[in-house]
């Protein structure tokens, strides 16, 4: 983009900022009256007059988050969305100034936008991790300065322990976040060194089984199922029904329920189950993979 085009693109942003900063602030009485009109009658004019003087909060908050590498104009827009959320939820009866209430929503909207767009990898999935993401640099400098390690690019073990206690996270979380903040996103298609035929994705390890292993596993499973079915067919009907109820259903049926259904005691069901398992073990002694399943 040429300098003229860049200036032209930034002109609307500068105009918005100047306009937002020039609008006069509302008195508490006017603010409460406008909020009440919007809440009770959904008066769009009242909403505009309530929100417009507070757009300066979106500008100020966006400037605070500009060092995350995102366009300030986008941050301002997200802040304005938070401002509208605040207006939709604001209750003038609580006797809290709208600016105080809106600041929280604006900050939350901008922080969420930063977390969504700072990296293609989702960062800060919990409240503690979000706090770590936004406070790590600031608290790291303060903590290392207090313990005499000012100027370090990473936290010392003592500093990491102090920070973990303050933010209520694990030290491993801090190590992970330090690595995320220190390194940007990297394309897996980027070439390695001077060799244009090799890329980072060529170094990824595939933990999935190879096709030969998959085929052999399926073949062995089918063979074992066939042998097991033949062995079960040789059992007396009552023993076979007990094993099917205990081991071959989505949820094992209790001994009590089986006994009540067959008209025998729970202890008798246990005896028949053990007897049937012993028969299967003798019949399937040459298939060791089935032994753990039958022993449970």
Short mmCIF file of C-alpha atoms in Angstrom, two decimals:
data_model
loop_
_atom_site.label_atom_id
_atom_site.label_comp_id
_atom_site.label_asym_id
_atom_site.label_seq_id
_atom_site.Cartn_x
_atom_site.Cartn_y
_atom_site.Cartn_z
CA UNK A 1 0.00 0.00 0.00
CA UNK A 2 1.37 3.40 -1.02
CA UNK A 3 1.65 6.20 1.56
CA UNK A 4 -1.29 8.08 -0.10
CA UNK A 5 -3.51 4.99 0.07
CA UNK A 6 -2.43 4.29 3.64
CA UNK A 7 -3.32 7.84 4.68
CA UNK A 8 -6.66 7.61 2.89
CA UNK A 9 -7.47 4.32 4.65
CA UNK A 10 -6.55 5.78 8.06
CA UNK A 11 -8.59 8.98 7.55
CA UNK A 12 -11.97 7.50 8.65
CA UNK A 13 -10.30 6.06 11.74
CA UNK A 14 -8.78 9.41 12.70
CA UNK A 15 -12.12 11.15 12.06
CA UNK A 16 -13.91 8.67 14.34
CA UNK A 17 -11.34 9.10 17.12
CA UNK A 18 -11.51 12.91 16.95
CA UNK A 19 -15.31 12.84 16.97
CA UNK A 20 -15.44 10.39 19.87
CA UNK A 21 -13.06 12.48 21.96
CA UNK A 22 -14.92 15.75 21.26
CA UNK A 23 -18.38 14.61 22.36
CA UNK A 24 -19.31 16.11 25.76
CA UNK A 25 -19.74 13.80 28.72
CA UNK A 26 -23.17 13.23 30.20
CA UNK A 27 -24.21 14.36 33.63
CA UNK A 28 -25.32 11.60 36.02
CA UNK A 29 -28.91 12.79 35.76
CA UNK A 30 -28.95 12.85 31.94
CA UNK A 31 -27.23 9.49 31.79
CA UNK A 32 -29.79 7.89 34.12
CA UNK A 33 -32.70 9.39 32.18
CA UNK A 34 -31.38 8.15 28.82
CA UNK A 35 -30.66 4.68 30.21
CA UNK A 36 -34.15 4.49 31.63
CA UNK A 37 -35.73 5.51 28.31
CA UNK A 38 -33.72 2.89 26.47
CA UNK A 39 -34.46 0.18 29.02
CA UNK A 40 -38.20 0.87 29.32
CA UNK A 41 -39.16 1.99 25.81
CA UNK A 42 -36.28 0.78 23.61
CA UNK A 43 -35.80 4.38 22.50
CA UNK A 44 -33.09 4.24 19.78
CA UNK A 45 -32.40 7.96 20.06
CA UNK A 46 -31.79 7.60 23.79
CA UNK A 47 -29.48 4.65 23.12
CA UNK A 48 -27.42 6.69 20.64
CA UNK A 49 -27.16 9.65 23.01
CA UNK A 50 -26.14 7.30 25.85
CA UNK A 51 -23.51 5.37 23.89
CA UNK A 52 -21.91 8.06 21.74
CA UNK A 53 -20.12 10.00 24.53
CA UNK A 54 -18.66 6.73 25.82
CA UNK A 55 -17.04 5.67 22.55
CA UNK A 56 -13.89 7.38 23.86
CA UNK A 57 -13.64 4.41 26.25
CA UNK A 58 -13.36 2.04 23.27
CA UNK A 59 -10.62 4.23 21.78
CA UNK A 60 -8.67 4.41 25.03
CA UNK A 61 -8.96 0.67 25.65
CA UNK A 62 -7.98 -0.18 22.07
CA UNK A 63 -4.80 1.90 22.40
CA UNK A 64 -3.88 -0.07 25.52
CA UNK A 65 -4.01 -3.33 23.55
CA UNK A 66 -2.31 -2.08 20.35
CA UNK A 67 1.00 -3.86 21.12
CA UNK A 68 -0.55 -7.25 20.31
CA UNK A 69 -0.08 -6.51 16.61
CA UNK A 70 -3.74 -6.10 15.64
CA UNK A 71 -5.15 -3.05 13.82
CA UNK A 72 -6.30 -0.39 16.25
CA UNK A 73 -9.39 0.21 14.09
CA UNK A 74 -10.44 -3.42 14.59
CA UNK A 75 -9.84 -3.15 18.32
CA UNK A 76 -12.01 -0.02 18.46
CA UNK A 77 -14.80 -1.80 16.59
CA UNK A 78 -14.69 -4.70 19.03
CA UNK A 79 -14.70 -2.24 21.91
CA UNK A 80 -17.82 -0.62 20.46
CA UNK A 81 -19.50 -4.03 20.32
CA UNK A 82 -18.71 -4.42 24.01
CA UNK A 83 -20.12 -0.94 24.59
CA UNK A 84 -23.39 -1.97 22.94
CA UNK A 85 -23.49 -5.10 25.08
CA UNK A 86 -23.09 -2.91 28.15
CA UNK A 87 -25.95 -0.67 27.04
CA UNK A 88 -28.20 -3.69 26.49
CA UNK A 89 -27.52 -5.00 30.01
CA UNK A 90 -27.17 -1.76 31.99
CA UNK A 91 -29.61 -1.26 34.86
CA UNK A 92 -29.82 2.41 35.91
CA UNK A 93 -31.54 1.39 39.15
CA UNK A 94 -28.23 0.07 40.49
CA UNK A 95 -26.92 3.65 40.75
CA UNK A 96 -23.63 2.79 39.00
CA UNK A 97 -22.20 5.14 36.38
CA UNK A 98 -22.52 3.74 32.88
CA UNK A 99 -18.85 4.43 32.15
CA UNK A 100 -17.79 2.16 35.05
CA UNK A 101 -20.08 -0.61 33.86
CA UNK A 102 -19.21 -0.23 30.18
CA UNK A 103 -15.46 -0.32 30.77
CA UNK A 104 -15.66 -3.93 31.89
CA UNK A 105 -17.62 -4.99 28.78
CA UNK A 106 -15.32 -3.08 26.45
CA UNK A 107 -12.21 -4.65 27.96
CA UNK A 108 -13.75 -8.12 27.81
CA UNK A 109 -14.72 -7.70 24.14
CA UNK A 110 -11.26 -6.48 23.13
CA UNK A 111 -9.49 -9.19 25.12
CA UNK A 112 -11.63 -11.87 23.52
CA UNK A 113 -10.87 -10.41 20.07
CA UNK A 114 -7.13 -10.44 20.80
CA UNK A 115 -7.25 -14.05 21.98
CA UNK A 116 -9.16 -15.11 18.85
CA UNK A 117 -6.90 -13.32 16.39
CA UNK A 118 -3.45 -13.08 17.97
CA UNK A 119 -2.65 -16.61 16.80
CA UNK A 120 -4.27 -19.32 14.69
CA UNK A 121 -3.79 -21.54 17.76
CA UNK A 122 -6.45 -20.96 20.41
CA UNK A 123 -4.84 -19.22 23.40
CA UNK A 124 -6.29 -18.67 26.86
CA UNK A 125 -9.15 -21.16 27.11
CA UNK A 126 -9.71 -20.61 30.84
CA UNK A 127 -10.01 -17.49 32.97
CA UNK A 128 -6.64 -18.20 34.60
CA UNK A 129 -4.93 -18.67 31.24
CA UNK A 130 -6.47 -15.44 29.91
CA UNK A 131 -5.09 -13.58 32.91
CA UNK A 132 -1.70 -15.20 32.32
CA UNK A 133 -1.72 -14.19 28.64
CA UNK A 134 -2.46 -10.53 29.32
CA UNK A 135 -0.35 -10.10 32.48
CA UNK A 136 2.71 -12.28 31.92
CA UNK A 137 5.02 -9.61 30.48
CA UNK A 138 4.09 -6.96 33.03
CA UNK A 139 4.26 -9.24 36.07
CA UNK A 140 7.45 -10.91 34.84
CA UNK A 141 9.30 -7.59 34.76
CA UNK A 142 7.97 -6.62 38.19
CA UNK A 143 8.72 -9.97 39.86
CA UNK A 144 12.21 -10.36 38.39
CA UNK A 145 13.01 -6.77 39.43
CA UNK A 146 11.92 -7.47 42.99
CA UNK A 147 14.12 -10.55 43.29
CA UNK A 148 17.14 -8.94 41.63
CA UNK A 149 16.88 -10.50 38.16
CA UNK A 150 15.82 -7.45 36.15
CA UNK A 151 16.48 -7.69 32.43
CA UNK A 152 15.89 -11.43 32.08
CA UNK A 153 14.00 -12.46 28.93
CA UNK A 154 12.37 -15.38 30.73
CA UNK A 155 11.29 -16.07 34.26
CA UNK A 156 13.67 -17.66 36.72
CA UNK A 157 12.45 -20.68 38.68
CA UNK A 158 11.78 -18.46 41.71
CA UNK A 159 9.92 -15.91 39.60
CA UNK A 160 7.89 -18.63 37.92
CA UNK A 161 6.88 -20.03 41.29
CA UNK A 162 5.81 -16.59 42.57
CA UNK A 163 3.83 -15.84 39.40
CA UNK A 164 2.10 -19.23 39.49
CA UNK A 165 1.00 -18.54 43.05
CA UNK A 166 -0.30 -15.06 42.19
CA UNK A 167 -2.28 -16.14 39.11
CA UNK A 168 -3.32 -19.54 40.55
CA UNK A 169 -1.92 -21.57 37.64
CA UNK A 170 0.65 -24.34 37.33
CA UNK A 171 4.28 -23.52 36.62
CA UNK A 172 3.99 -25.68 33.49
CA UNK A 173 1.25 -23.33 32.25
CA UNK A 174 3.63 -20.39 32.62
CA UNK A 175 6.37 -22.20 30.70
CA UNK A 176 3.92 -23.01 27.92
CA UNK A 177 2.65 -19.42 27.71
CA UNK A 178 6.19 -18.01 27.65
CA UNK A 179 6.91 -20.21 24.66
CA UNK A 180 3.70 -19.14 22.91
CA UNK A 181 4.43 -15.45 23.43
CA UNK A 182 8.06 -15.76 22.36
CA UNK A 183 7.36 -17.55 19.07
CA UNK A 184 4.86 -16.54 16.42
CA UNK A 185 2.90 -18.79 14.11
CA UNK A 186 4.92 -20.67 11.53
CA UNK A 187 3.63 -22.19 8.32
CA UNK A 188 4.06 -25.95 8.00
CA UNK A 189 4.64 -25.40 4.27
CA UNK A 190 7.65 -23.13 4.89
CA UNK A 191 10.85 -24.59 3.45
CA UNK A 192 13.69 -25.64 5.75
CA UNK A 193 16.99 -23.88 5.08
CA UNK A 194 18.13 -23.81 1.47
CA UNK A 195 16.47 -27.09 0.56
CA UNK A 196 13.26 -26.08 -1.21
CA UNK A 197 12.12 -29.71 -1.39
CA UNK A 198 11.81 -30.07 2.40
CA UNK A 199 9.25 -28.30 4.61
CA UNK A 200 8.34 -28.34 8.28
CA UNK A 201 5.40 -30.65 7.68
CA UNK A 202 7.86 -33.33 6.50
CA UNK A 203 9.15 -33.51 10.09
CA UNK A 204 5.75 -34.19 11.67
CA UNK A 205 5.47 -37.62 13.26
CA UNK A 206 2.41 -39.68 12.33
CA UNK A 207 1.46 -41.79 15.35
CA UNK A 208 -1.26 -43.66 13.49
CA UNK A 209 -0.64 -47.35 12.69
CA UNK A 210 0.57 -48.13 9.19
CA UNK A 211 -1.79 -49.86 6.70
CA UNK A 212 -0.20 -53.26 7.26
CA UNK A 213 -0.78 -53.06 11.01
CA UNK A 214 -4.39 -51.98 10.48
CA UNK A 215 -5.07 -54.94 8.17
CA UNK A 216 -3.41 -57.41 10.54
CA UNK A 217 -5.33 -56.04 13.53
CA UNK A 218 -8.64 -56.37 11.71
CA UNK A 219 -7.78 -59.90 10.56
CA UNK A 220 -6.73 -61.01 14.05
CA UNK A 221 -9.84 -59.44 15.59
CA UNK A 222 -12.14 -61.22 13.16
CA UNK A 223 -10.34 -64.53 13.80
CA UNK A 224 -10.59 -64.12 17.58
CA UNK A 225 -14.28 -63.27 17.39
CA UNK A 226 -14.92 -66.36 15.30
CA UNK A 227 -13.06 -68.61 17.76
CA UNK A 228 -14.83 -67.01 20.71
CA UNK A 229 -18.23 -67.48 19.08
CA UNK A 230 -17.48 -71.15 18.45
CA UNK A 231 -16.34 -71.63 22.07
CA UNK A 232 -19.47 -69.93 23.43
CA UNK A 233 -21.67 -72.16 21.28
CA UNK A 234 -20.22 -75.24 23.04
CA UNK A 235 -21.27 -73.99 26.50
CA UNK A 236 -24.51 -75.09 28.15
CA UNK A 237 -27.29 -72.61 27.39
CA UNK A 238 -27.58 -71.25 30.93
CA UNK A 239 -23.84 -70.59 31.24
CA UNK A 240 -23.76 -68.98 27.80
CA UNK A 241 -26.64 -66.64 28.72
CA UNK A 242 -24.86 -65.61 31.93
CA UNK A 243 -21.62 -64.77 30.10
CA UNK A 244 -23.48 -62.86 27.41
CA UNK A 245 -25.27 -60.80 30.07
CA UNK A 246 -22.09 -60.16 32.04
CA UNK A 247 -19.50 -59.55 29.30
CA UNK A 248 -21.15 -59.03 25.92
CA UNK A 249 -23.60 -56.17 26.51
CA UNK A 250 -23.04 -52.41 26.53
CA UNK A 251 -23.64 -52.37 30.29
CA UNK A 252 -22.95 -55.47 32.38
CA UNK A 253 -26.02 -56.89 34.14
CA UNK A 254 -25.62 -57.53 37.87
CA UNK A 255 -25.60 -60.99 39.39
CA UNK A 256 -28.76 -60.12 41.35
CA UNK A 257 -30.75 -59.26 38.21
CA UNK A 258 -29.55 -62.37 36.36
CA UNK A 259 -30.46 -64.55 39.35
CA UNK A 260 -33.92 -63.00 39.62
CA UNK A 261 -34.53 -63.53 35.90
CA UNK A 262 -33.39 -67.17 35.99
CA UNK A 263 -34.97 -67.99 39.35
CA UNK A 264 -31.69 -68.86 41.08
CA UNK A 265 -29.60 -67.20 43.81
CA UNK A 266 -26.90 -64.62 43.28
CA UNK A 267 -24.27 -67.05 44.57
CA UNK A 268 -25.41 -69.71 42.12
CA UNK A 269 -25.06 -67.25 39.25
CA UNK A 270 -21.50 -66.51 40.42
CA UNK A 271 -20.68 -70.23 40.45
CA UNK A 272 -22.06 -70.75 36.96
CA UNK A 273 -20.17 -67.70 35.70
CA UNK A 274 -16.85 -68.98 37.07
CA UNK A 275 -17.56 -72.43 35.68
CA UNK A 276 -18.28 -70.99 32.23
CA UNK A 277 -15.14 -68.85 32.29
CA UNK A 278 -13.00 -71.87 33.15
CA UNK A 279 -14.51 -73.76 30.22
CA UNK A 280 -13.69 -70.87 27.88
CA UNK A 281 -10.13 -70.54 29.18
CA UNK A 282 -9.49 -74.19 28.46
CA UNK A 283 -11.07 -73.92 25.03
CA UNK A 284 -9.27 -70.70 24.11
CA UNK A 285 -5.95 -71.36 25.75
CA UNK A 286 -4.13 -70.78 22.47
CA UNK A 287 -5.44 -67.17 22.18
CA UNK A 288 -3.66 -65.21 24.94
CA UNK A 289 -5.17 -61.85 23.89
CA UNK A 290 -8.58 -63.03 25.10
CA UNK A 291 -7.42 -64.03 28.59
CA UNK A 292 -7.51 -60.53 30.20
CA UNK A 293 -11.05 -59.93 28.91
CA UNK A 294 -12.32 -63.23 30.27
CA UNK A 295 -10.58 -62.78 33.61
CA UNK A 296 -12.40 -59.50 34.43
#
